[in-house]
PDB file of C-alpha atoms in Angstrom:
ATOM      1  CA  MET F  14     -85.000  22.297  14.370  1.00  0.00           C
ATOM      2  CA  THR F  15     -81.618  21.017  15.571  1.00  0.00           C
ATOM      3  CA  ASP F  16     -80.290  19.766  18.872  1.00  0.00           C
ATOM      4  CA  LYS F  17     -76.849  21.303  18.447  1.00  0.00           C
ATOM      5  CA  HIS F  18     -75.646  24.879  18.556  1.00  0.00           C
ATOM      6  CA  TYR F  19     -74.453  26.228  15.229  1.00  0.00           C
ATOM      7  CA  ASP F  20     -72.823  29.578  14.566  1.00  0.00           C
ATOM      8  CA  ALA F  21     -74.773  29.818  11.303  1.00  0.00           C
ATOM      9  CA  ILE F  22     -77.136  27.696   9.237  1.00  0.00           C
ATOM     10  CA  VAL F  23     -77.352  27.945   5.457  1.00  0.00           C
ATOM     11  CA  ALA F  24     -80.459  26.699   3.677  1.00  0.00           C
ATOM     12  CA  ALA F  25     -79.918  24.618   0.566  1.00  0.00           C
ATOM     13  CA  PRO F  26     -82.282  22.794  -1.825  1.00  0.00           C
ATOM     14  CA  GLY F  27     -83.816  20.072   0.390  1.00  0.00           C
ATOM     15  CA  PHE F  28     -81.231  20.321   3.183  1.00  0.00           C
ATOM     16  CA  ALA F  29     -79.297  22.795   5.290  1.00  0.00           C
ATOM     17  CA  LEU F  30     -75.690  23.232   6.402  1.00  0.00           C
ATOM     18  CA  GLY F  31     -74.816  23.885  10.032  1.00  0.00           C
ATOM     19  CA  ILE F  32     -71.559  25.752  10.627  1.00  0.00           C
ATOM     20  CA  ARG F  33     -69.610  25.637  13.879  1.00  0.00           C
ATOM     21  CA  CYS F  34     -66.582  27.869  14.426  1.00  0.00           C
ATOM     22  CA  ASP F  35     -63.950  28.318  17.085  1.00  0.00           C
ATOM     23  CA  GLY F  36     -64.451  32.062  17.368  1.00  0.00           C
ATOM     24  CA  ASP F  37     -62.985  33.761  14.327  1.00  0.00           C
ATOM     25  CA  ASP F  38     -59.957  31.461  14.099  1.00  0.00           C
ATOM     26  CA  TRP F  39     -61.180  28.153  12.680  1.00  0.00           C
ATOM     27  CA  VAL F  40     -64.154  26.472  11.091  1.00  0.00           C
ATOM     28  CA  GLU F  41     -64.595  23.425  13.335  1.00  0.00           C
ATOM     29  CA  GLU F  42     -67.400  21.645  11.516  1.00  0.00           C
ATOM     30  CA  ILE F  43     -69.857  21.844   8.660  1.00  0.00           C
ATOM     31  CA  LYS F  44     -72.733  19.451   9.068  1.00  0.00           C
ATOM     32  CA  PHE F  45     -75.556  18.372   6.792  1.00  0.00           C
ATOM     33  CA  LEU F  46     -78.922  19.021   8.427  1.00  0.00           C
ATOM     34  CA  GLU F  47     -82.429  18.237   7.373  1.00  0.00           C
ATOM     35  CA  ALA F  48     -84.076  21.227   5.710  1.00  0.00           C
ATOM     36  CA  CYS F  49     -84.617  24.061   8.185  1.00  0.00           C
ATOM     37  CA  ALA F  50     -84.594  27.830   8.377  1.00  0.00           C
ATOM     38  CA  GLU F  51     -81.387  29.787   7.961  1.00  0.00           C
ATOM     39  CA  GLN F  52     -79.696  31.099  11.068  1.00  0.00           C
ATOM     40  CA  LYS F  53     -77.841  34.392  10.970  1.00  0.00           C
ATOM     41  CA  ALA F  54     -74.097  34.107  11.559  1.00  0.00           C
ATOM     42  CA  ALA F  55     -72.906  34.678  15.114  1.00  0.00           C
ATOM     43  CA  THR F  56     -69.298  35.509  14.151  1.00  0.00           C
ATOM     44  CA  ALA F  57     -67.447  37.056  11.239  1.00  0.00           C
ATOM     45  CA  LEU F  58     -65.923  33.685  10.342  1.00  0.00           C
ATOM     46  CA  ALA F  59     -69.332  31.984  10.394  1.00  0.00           C
ATOM     47  CA  ALA F  60     -70.609  34.725   8.074  1.00  0.00           C
ATOM     48  CA  GLU F  61     -67.691  34.130   5.714  1.00  0.00           C
ATOM     49  CA  ALA F  62     -68.213  30.355   5.804  1.00  0.00           C
ATOM     50  CA  ALA F  63     -71.915  30.862   5.050  1.00  0.00           C
ATOM     51  CA  ARG F  64     -71.038  33.202   2.160  1.00  0.00           C
ATOM     52  CA  GLN F  65     -68.652  30.635   0.694  1.00  0.00           C
ATOM     53  CA  LEU F  66     -71.107  27.746   1.097  1.00  0.00           C
ATOM     54  CA  ARG F  67     -73.777  29.812  -0.684  1.00  0.00           C
ATOM     55  CA  GLY F  68     -71.193  30.509  -3.383  1.00  0.00           C
ATOM     56  CA  PHE F  69     -70.758  26.765  -3.939  1.00  0.00           C
ATOM     57  CA  LEU F  70     -74.515  26.189  -3.933  1.00  0.00           C
ATOM     58  CA  LYS F  71     -74.842  28.757  -6.725  1.00  0.00           C
ATOM     59  CA  ASN F  72     -71.725  27.709  -8.646  1.00  0.00           C
ATOM     60  CA  PRO F  73     -70.177  24.261  -8.101  1.00  0.00           C
ATOM     61  CA  ASP F  74     -66.819  25.542  -9.410  1.00  0.00           C
ATOM     62  CA  PHE F  75     -66.565  27.905  -6.437  1.00  0.00           C
ATOM     63  CA  VAL F  76     -63.154  27.699  -4.741  1.00  0.00           C
ATOM     64  CA  PHE F  77     -63.243  27.629  -0.945  1.00  0.00           C
ATOM     65  CA  GLY F  78     -60.745  29.498   1.201  1.00  0.00           C
ATOM     66  CA  LEU F  79     -61.675  28.779   4.801  1.00  0.00           C
ATOM     67  CA  PRO F  80     -59.421  28.169   7.810  1.00  0.00           C
ATOM     68  CA  LEU F  81     -60.333  24.575   8.681  1.00  0.00           C
ATOM     69  CA  LYS F  82     -59.438  23.425  12.178  1.00  0.00           C
ATOM     70  CA  PRO F  83     -56.954  20.553  11.918  1.00  0.00           C
ATOM     71  CA  SER F  84     -58.696  17.337  12.893  1.00  0.00           C
ATOM     72  CA  GLY F  85     -58.787  13.622  12.208  1.00  0.00           C
ATOM     73  CA  THR F  86     -56.195  10.900  12.241  1.00  0.00           C
ATOM     74  CA  ILE F  87     -53.180  10.887   9.953  1.00  0.00           C
ATOM     75  CA  PHE F  88     -54.954   8.362   7.710  1.00  0.00           C
ATOM     76  CA  GLN F  89     -58.173  10.400   7.612  1.00  0.00           C
ATOM     77  CA  ARG F  90     -56.225  13.507   6.645  1.00  0.00           C
ATOM     78  CA  ARG F  91     -54.517  11.577   3.829  1.00  0.00           C
ATOM     79  CA  VAL F  92     -57.922  10.448   2.537  1.00  0.00           C
ATOM     80  CA  TRP F  93     -59.308  13.986   2.788  1.00  0.00           C
ATOM     81  CA  GLU F  94     -56.315  15.327   0.833  1.00  0.00           C
ATOM     82  CA  GLN F  95     -57.029  12.794  -1.932  1.00  0.00           C
ATOM     83  CA  ILE F  96     -60.718  13.734  -1.958  1.00  0.00           C
ATOM     84  CA  ALA F  97     -59.968  17.460  -2.025  1.00  0.00           C
ATOM     85  CA  ALA F  98     -57.952  16.866  -5.214  1.00  0.00           C
ATOM     86  CA  ILE F  99     -60.925  15.354  -7.098  1.00  0.00           C
ATOM     87  CA  PRO F 100     -62.079  18.017  -9.595  1.00  0.00           C
ATOM     88  CA  CYS F 101     -65.637  19.295  -9.659  1.00  0.00           C
ATOM     89  CA  GLY F 102     -67.858  17.110 -11.835  1.00  0.00           C
ATOM     90  CA  ILE F 103     -65.549  14.072 -11.489  1.00  0.00           C
ATOM     91  CA  THR F 104     -66.039  11.073  -9.230  1.00  0.00           C
ATOM     92  CA  ARG F 105     -63.679   8.423  -7.910  1.00  0.00           C
ATOM     93  CA  THR F 106     -64.579   5.119  -6.356  1.00  0.00           C
ATOM     94  CA  TYR F 107     -63.727   4.175  -2.800  1.00  0.00           C
ATOM     95  CA  GLY F 108     -61.492   1.514  -4.350  1.00  0.00           C
ATOM     96  CA  GLU F 109     -59.602   4.018  -6.512  1.00  0.00           C
ATOM     97  CA  VAL F 110     -58.936   6.282  -3.544  1.00  0.00           C
ATOM     98  CA  ALA F 111     -57.951   3.273  -1.442  1.00  0.00           C
ATOM     99  CA  LYS F 112     -55.534   2.010  -4.095  1.00  0.00           C
ATOM    100  CA  SER F 113     -53.811   5.400  -4.256  1.00  0.00           C
ATOM    101  CA  LEU F 114     -53.275   5.152  -0.490  1.00  0.00           C
ATOM    102  CA  SER F 115     -52.431   1.422  -0.400  1.00  0.00           C
ATOM    103  CA  ASN F 116     -55.396   0.785   1.846  1.00  0.00           C
ATOM    104  CA  ALA F 117     -58.857  -0.779   1.856  1.00  0.00           C
ATOM    105  CA  PRO F 118     -62.024   0.756   0.372  1.00  0.00           C
ATOM    106  CA  ARG F 119     -63.895   0.287   3.667  1.00  0.00           C
ATOM    107  CA  ALA F 120     -61.261   2.364   5.488  1.00  0.00           C
ATOM    108  CA  VAL F 121     -61.646   5.106   2.875  1.00  0.00           C
ATOM    109  CA  GLY F 122     -65.422   4.993   3.348  1.00  0.00           C
ATOM    110  CA  GLN F 123     -65.021   5.354   7.093  1.00  0.00           C
ATOM    111  CA  ALA F 124     -62.684   8.323   6.617  1.00  0.00           C
ATOM    112  CA  CYS F 125     -65.200   9.899   4.221  1.00  0.00           C
ATOM    113  CA  GLY F 126     -67.904   9.480   6.856  1.00  0.00           C
ATOM    114  CA  ALA F 127     -65.728  11.214   9.435  1.00  0.00           C
ATOM    115  CA  ASN F 128     -65.097  14.250   7.197  1.00  0.00           C
ATOM    116  CA  PRO F 129     -65.954  17.326   9.303  1.00  0.00           C
ATOM    117  CA  PHE F 130     -65.966  19.687   6.301  1.00  0.00           C
ATOM    118  CA  PRO F 131     -68.335  18.396   3.600  1.00  0.00           C
ATOM    119  CA  LEU F 132     -68.465  20.430   0.405  1.00  0.00           C
ATOM    120  CA  VAL F 133     -65.111  22.034   1.262  1.00  0.00           C
ATOM    121  CA  VAL F 134     -63.635  18.510   1.283  1.00  0.00           C
ATOM    122  CA  PRO F 135     -66.026  17.033  -1.315  1.00  0.00           C
ATOM    123  CA  CYS F 136     -66.579  13.495  -0.028  1.00  0.00           C
ATOM    124  CA  HIS F 137     -69.739  13.328  -2.148  1.00  0.00           C
ATOM    125  CA  ARG F 138     -67.422  12.801  -5.140  1.00  0.00           C
ATOM    126  CA  VAL F 139     -66.469   9.343  -3.847  1.00  0.00           C
ATOM    127  CA  ILE F 140     -68.861   6.632  -5.006  1.00  0.00           C
ATOM    128  CA  ALA F 141     -69.148   2.846  -5.020  1.00  0.00           C
ATOM    129  CA  THR F 142     -67.692   0.658  -7.745  1.00  0.00           C
ATOM    130  CA  GLY F 143     -70.176   0.304 -10.586  1.00  0.00           C
ATOM    131  CA  GLY F 144     -71.536   3.818 -10.136  1.00  0.00           C
ATOM    132  CA  GLY F 145     -73.639   3.252  -7.018  1.00  0.00           C
ATOM    133  CA  LEU F 146     -73.668   6.027  -4.476  1.00  0.00           C
ATOM    134  CA  GLY F 147     -72.354   3.997  -1.554  1.00  0.00           C
ATOM    135  CA  GLY F 148     -73.043   5.623   1.778  1.00  0.00           C
ATOM    136  CA  PHE F 149     -72.793   9.247   2.704  1.00  0.00           C
ATOM    137  CA  SER F 150     -71.756  10.964   5.889  1.00  0.00           C
ATOM    138  CA  ARG F 151     -71.882   7.633   7.767  1.00  0.00           C
ATOM    139  CA  HIS F 152     -75.398   6.841   6.557  1.00  0.00           C
ATOM    140  CA  GLY F 153     -76.532   4.317   3.992  1.00  0.00           C
ATOM    141  CA  GLY F 154     -79.860   5.964   3.285  1.00  0.00           C
ATOM    142  CA  GLY F 155     -82.268   8.704   4.205  1.00  0.00           C
ATOM    143  CA  PHE F 156     -82.041  12.343   3.295  1.00  0.00           C
ATOM    144  CA  LEU F 157     -78.233  12.271   3.142  1.00  0.00           C
ATOM    145  CA  LEU F 158     -78.226  10.076   0.037  1.00  0.00           C
ATOM    146  CA  ASP F 159     -80.653  12.559  -1.519  1.00  0.00           C
ATOM    147  CA  VAL F 160     -78.144  15.290  -0.653  1.00  0.00           C
ATOM    148  CA  LYS F 161     -75.349  13.287  -2.331  1.00  0.00           C
ATOM    149  CA  ARG F 162     -77.500  12.822  -5.450  1.00  0.00           C
ATOM    150  CA  TRP F 163     -78.261  16.538  -5.538  1.00  0.00           C
ATOM    151  CA  LEU F 164     -74.583  17.497  -5.103  1.00  0.00           C
ATOM    152  CA  LEU F 165     -73.438  15.175  -7.894  1.00  0.00           C
ATOM    153  CA  ALA F 166     -76.170  16.464 -10.229  1.00  0.00           C
ATOM    154  CA  HIS F 167     -75.336  20.072  -9.247  1.00  0.00           C
ATOM    155  CA  GLU F 168     -71.733  19.520 -10.300  1.00  0.00           C
ATOM    156  CA  GLN F 169     -72.737  18.080 -13.692  1.00  0.00           C
ATOM    157  CA  ARG F 170     -74.281  21.375 -14.872  1.00  0.00           C
TER     158      ARG F 170
END
């Protein structure tokens, strides 16, 4: 299944989401996993995170309200703030996000790949110039690009 301990795992269409929490104080990480069985939540916060992730999977307009553990560099946090402001069903290019931050598209892509809270901070909404997907979660292919395709299609409903 997985080689890492998760406090809960949520099954999704063709993938899963692993949730790690710092007790009931913070969500530390949400990670895309290859499709696997759900895992019952070990804490109240993991149960709430799982409930909210399922809410998004059912309705892409779902609004998250999770306590996310502060992480990342100052630049990464600035990128994540920009990404979090992209409305559901809308995409921005790495170049557009970079321009708004007076930085380079590659740096934005690296910050997207380091995002510890996918879906809550919707890095899937950042695509390559010309409409290509670009990478996703630090990968240029494999099941993660299929996840990105699914998420973008899910938000177009």
